[in-house]
RNA sequence: GCGGGUGUGGCGGAAUUGGUAGACGCGCUAGAUUUAGGCUCUAGUUCUUAUGGAGUGCAGGUUCAACUCCUGUCACCCGCACCA
């Protein structure tokens, strides 16, 4: 019998989607389950195998949950603002709206062809006016709560195209389109004050159920450290330089200071500094260095001594020099450091190069050779009041000392920076702020939202790094919502991270036009029970969305502080050559071709069977056939079923084992072993003369989440009228997991020599006797003295000779 | 450099409160069915100089017993990267 996958799959897809079988029901009495997968960017290339892997995990979980009696919300949507569509629009002149709609349509079709159990009625599209209206609304709330502000930053700028470039467009320091050297241009842009939430974002991780590395990556991104601020008086001025240090205990070893090239003190004391020009030169040179060069040159420290300013080490009143060097970053800490060359590799290199004093303050190393940095413990020397103290005690003592003398204080610092929230592009949410000469920056009235993207024919960015919107007079010119006078709209648009920072909220109430979502619905559905997505989004996207969520919680819009209960991440599918799939390498697998030839069930099954879900694995074209064979075997089993509603005697144990393992493996993201166990069971069933109806129905239920089309079809063919979607998930009998007869290994000196079948309840003594009676074991015992016999019930007997 | 992870047959990968290494799939070999191919079925498939011996990146250690624990070391992957 040939299985016509095309016909069968179409039939069930039609049934599911036309009858809205997967619709989530608000306020159902069933327990709710919210499974969330990262929504795709609807590119023209459509769905690839990576998408299928990304969605399959929670597809399996969601289908299982429905069978376990949950009311499941498993939605999908589109993160559709972004560069590729915009670039396509620039090239072809076709409006991004059109392109986006087209791509979404195709993508949706492809998702349905794969048989995903999404609730397609809740689909959101971040570029939809009814959606970005609320993205803009959130921005206004952030602005009103002083969490959105404007400040200067450096952006990647192509002087030839006169356009601001994203990091992706300026890789290697060259403009993606014209290959011109990219420069750093100073620009006034929007920032979101995510740093205000640094500690909460860190604390919120405590209750997140996730892999250690996912947690650690976020922790590193937030980058909390504790130390102290210390003020160093600057001679000939009445000011001081504030530094941040995690090692205030080494203060007596601070023999010079280094400030970042952009540090404001240079401008401030321009007239006192004798070599101002040299410093400005250095700053310009530093700015020109691409990121690449900065890393490459990391070993070769450069800097310029400030002539005219020196500093006083506050603990010993020594006068020390101040340098400008680009190994100190303006964006971290205070942009100035106290250099302790004896115990910091960078300071040591710098000191050696410029012949500066190096004072050892922690015993144990040889500072004539290299910096001694293994100093988390240790004893202080050359440090006056700190001498003989441990590092830990010295830290406490010096911080107290600094605080008493009013020259410093205990400080916690975070590596995370505020979120630069801007793009100078057309295809993004307009930032709903109005610039009025009289009233300053004013948010648009909420009833006027959305601020729509004007419909135009040209999408190219304006010159000098301005947004394309800046050229559109009807858009720019407006009236001030406060004074009614003439004013101008903000023309920057939001970055792609905006729409994706709250999309999971909209799924709970996607058509609401009074609020981003109804509070009671949010209360019913949140938190997201399980969120799966790419490892690459674990820091930025997850942290950004958590930040927005915490903020929305603070203003009473959402019912919980943290959005996600559990987070997992899938591994990449590589090309069959082991490289990342890419068009240029020609190793891209088109999932639709496989659906066509083998069916969606086969593809889904293979993608989950391919390897550990959280690890990256190469594609293997012939492996697909194995998945299909497994399905064919299930199909053929139908011919052998009896009417019995009990498990077959010979299958009872393995049936129960399989139910247990498959159920557990799914929860533990071990889809590959779940499928392996199902294959083992099916192989066993194939060997039987006949299988009972219950055997067969059970395997269909277990296979259903993985290969739902085939499962539904066979379920129907054996006479069931209700579909499988809400059938009850099988349960196992824990007394039927182990056979009464088991195999025991007999080993001599740890090497297995024989295997015997014994009754499960065979006693230790009996096992020992059986082992000694084994002919095969005897050969290895003969003529030797038995020194010890170890009997592990149900496992093995080890005879030591 | 720092942090995390991985290393097991020809390939993807199973197995860690220490207890029969290689489940499951691919590939391969032989046979059956077939006009042939495909499909399907049966048997086999870690290596080997084969009644034995060796074997989970490498070198040691603990143990009756180690893929699993400990010490050292190498390789690869991911993330961060002059973070003070």
Tab-separated table of N, CA and C (backbone and C1' of nucleotides) in Angstrom, chain A residues 37 47-60 114 116 532-533 569-574 591 603-604 606-619 669 671-672, chain B residues 12-14:
chain	number	residue	atom	x	y	z
A	37	UNK	N	6.999	30.683	20.442
A	37	UNK	CA	8.232	30.572	19.647
A	37	UNK	C	8.520	31.936	19.043
A	47	UNK	N	10.273	30.078	4.299
A	47	UNK	CA	10.634	29.224	5.431
A	47	UNK	C	11.838	28.359	5.094
A	48	UNK	N	12.760	28.221	6.036
A	48	UNK	CA	13.844	27.258	5.833
A	48	UNK	C	13.819	26.230	6.968
A	49	UNK	N	14.685	25.235	6.868
A	49	UNK	CA	14.619	24.131	7.831
A	49	UNK	C	14.870	24.597	9.270
A	50	UNK	N	15.648	25.679	9.411
A	50	UNK	CA	15.903	26.215	10.743
A	50	UNK	C	14.617	26.654	11.438
A	51	UNK	N	13.706	27.276	10.671
A	51	UNK	CA	12.419	27.668	11.250
A	51	UNK	C	11.694	26.441	11.788
A	52	UNK	N	11.712	25.380	10.997
A	52	UNK	CA	10.971	24.191	11.396
A	52	UNK	C	11.545	23.619	12.683
A	53	UNK	N	12.866	23.614	12.770
A	53	UNK	CA	13.462	23.106	14.005
A	53	UNK	C	13.070	24.012	15.178
A	54	UNK	N	13.107	25.319	14.936
A	54	UNK	CA	12.809	26.266	16.011
A	54	UNK	C	11.389	26.117	16.534
A	55	UNK	N	10.452	25.810	15.642
A	55	UNK	CA	9.050	25.741	16.073
A	55	UNK	C	8.639	24.343	16.508
A	56	UNK	N	9.375	23.329	16.056
A	56	UNK	CA	8.958	21.953	16.290
A	56	UNK	C	8.906	21.578	17.761
A	57	UNK	N	9.848	22.101	18.546
A	57	UNK	CA	9.883	21.720	19.950
A	57	UNK	C	8.550	22.050	20.614
A	58	UNK	N	8.128	23.299	20.504
A	58	UNK	CA	6.903	23.688	21.185
A	58	UNK	C	5.665	23.232	20.421
A	59	UNK	N	5.831	22.916	19.157
A	59	UNK	CA	4.754	22.265	18.416
A	59	UNK	C	4.455	20.915	19.068
A	60	UNK	N	5.508	20.174	19.361
A	60	UNK	CA	5.332	18.872	20.019
A	60	UNK	C	4.714	19.071	21.404
A	114	UNK	N	3.347	22.653	6.695
A	114	UNK	CA	4.136	21.832	7.610
A	114	UNK	C	3.245	21.243	8.697
A	116	UNK	N	1.839	22.859	11.302
A	116	UNK	CA	1.993	23.421	12.645
A	116	UNK	C	0.637	23.759	13.257
A	532	UNK	N	10.702	29.319	23.318
A	532	UNK	CA	11.866	28.770	22.628
A	532	UNK	C	12.297	29.690	21.497
A	533	UNK	N	13.602	29.783	21.303
A	533	UNK	CA	14.105	30.622	20.217
A	533	UNK	C	15.589	30.402	20.024
A	569	UNK	N	16.615	27.026	23.862
A	569	UNK	CA	17.153	27.492	22.586
A	569	UNK	C	17.569	26.298	21.742
A	570	UNK	N	17.183	26.307	20.482
A	570	UNK	CA	17.532	25.196	19.600
A	570	UNK	C	18.900	25.416	18.973
A	571	UNK	N	19.548	24.317	18.596
A	571	UNK	CA	20.813	24.416	17.881
A	571	UNK	C	20.569	24.631	16.389
A	572	UNK	N	21.618	25.028	15.713
A	572	UNK	CA	21.520	25.266	14.268
A	572	UNK	C	21.472	23.951	13.500
A	573	UNK	N	20.827	23.989	12.343
A	573	UNK	CA	20.997	22.893	11.396
A	573	UNK	C	22.041	23.363	10.383
A	574	UNK	N	23.134	22.643	10.295
A	574	UNK	CA	24.193	23.014	9.361
A	574	UNK	C	23.954	22.320	8.023
A	591	UNK	N	12.988	23.099	2.623
A	591	UNK	CA	12.048	22.196	3.304
A	591	UNK	C	10.851	21.842	2.423
A	603	UNK	N	9.438	15.189	7.351
A	603	UNK	CA	10.360	16.293	7.590
A	603	UNK	C	10.402	16.668	9.070
A	604	UNK	N	9.240	16.807	9.671
A	604	UNK	CA	9.171	17.164	11.096
A	604	UNK	C	9.905	16.129	11.932
A	606	UNK	N	12.168	13.937	10.997
A	606	UNK	CA	13.604	13.887	10.753
A	606	UNK	C	14.323	15.042	11.441
A	607	UNK	N	13.738	16.221	11.358
A	607	UNK	CA	14.396	17.392	11.948
A	607	UNK	C	14.568	17.238	13.457
A	608	UNK	N	13.636	16.569	14.094
A	608	UNK	CA	13.784	16.365	15.539
A	608	UNK	C	14.663	15.165	15.866
A	609	UNK	N	14.773	14.257	14.919
A	609	UNK	CA	15.554	13.040	15.153
A	609	UNK	C	17.037	13.268	14.870
A	610	UNK	N	17.321	14.331	14.158
A	610	UNK	CA	18.659	14.583	13.597
A	610	UNK	C	19.764	14.655	14.654
A	611	UNK	N	19.418	15.000	15.876
A	611	UNK	CA	20.436	15.091	16.918
A	611	UNK	C	19.861	15.766	18.143
A	612	UNK	N	20.718	16.030	19.106
A	612	UNK	CA	20.279	16.718	20.312
A	612	UNK	C	19.712	18.084	19.928
A	613	UNK	N	18.521	18.372	20.424
A	613	UNK	CA	17.811	19.578	19.997
A	613	UNK	C	18.598	20.864	20.261
A	614	UNK	N	19.352	20.862	21.326
A	614	UNK	CA	20.019	22.109	21.716
A	614	UNK	C	21.427	22.236	21.138
A	615	UNK	N	21.817	21.233	20.359
A	615	UNK	CA	23.150	21.225	19.764
A	615	UNK	C	23.038	21.459	18.255
A	616	UNK	N	24.069	22.002	17.625
A	616	UNK	CA	23.973	22.135	16.173
A	616	UNK	C	24.405	20.821	15.508
A	617	UNK	N	23.769	20.516	14.393
A	617	UNK	CA	23.967	19.225	13.730
A	617	UNK	C	23.901	19.403	12.222
A	618	UNK	N	24.750	18.688	11.487
A	618	UNK	CA	24.665	18.777	10.027
A	618	UNK	C	23.460	18.008	9.471
A	619	UNK	N	22.989	18.459	8.347
A	619	UNK	CA	21.883	17.828	7.637
A	619	UNK	C	22.392	16.573	6.947
A	669	UNK	N	13.218	18.121	26.381
A	669	UNK	CA	13.768	18.575	25.100
A	669	UNK	C	14.638	17.500	24.441
A	671	UNK	N	13.977	15.205	22.057
A	671	UNK	CA	13.083	14.677	21.025
A	671	UNK	C	13.725	13.534	20.254
A	672	UNK	N	15.037	13.586	20.103
A	672	UNK	CA	15.711	12.537	19.334
A	672	UNK	C	15.574	11.176	20.007
B	12	G	P	29.577	12.479	12.690
B	12	G	O5'	27.992	12.528	12.817
B	12	G	C5'	27.253	13.454	12.027
B	12	G	C4'	25.796	13.357	12.378
B	12	G	C3'	25.491	13.429	13.863
B	12	G	O3'	25.527	14.759	14.325
B	12	G	C1'	24.248	11.673	12.884
B	13	G	P	25.856	15.053	15.824
B	13	G	O5'	24.643	14.339	16.546
B	13	G	C5'	24.789	13.763	17.830
B	13	G	C4'	23.785	12.655	17.941
B	13	G	C3'	23.737	12.013	19.302
B	13	G	O3'	22.774	12.683	20.077
B	13	G	C1'	24.056	10.352	17.652
B	14	A	P	22.842	12.615	21.630
B	14	A	O5'	22.093	11.247	21.832
B	14	A	C5'	22.694	10.290	22.622
B	14	A	C4'	21.778	9.135	22.768
B	14	A	C3'	21.862	8.557	24.165
B	14	A	O3'	20.855	9.091	24.966
B	14	A	C1'	22.459	6.911	22.576
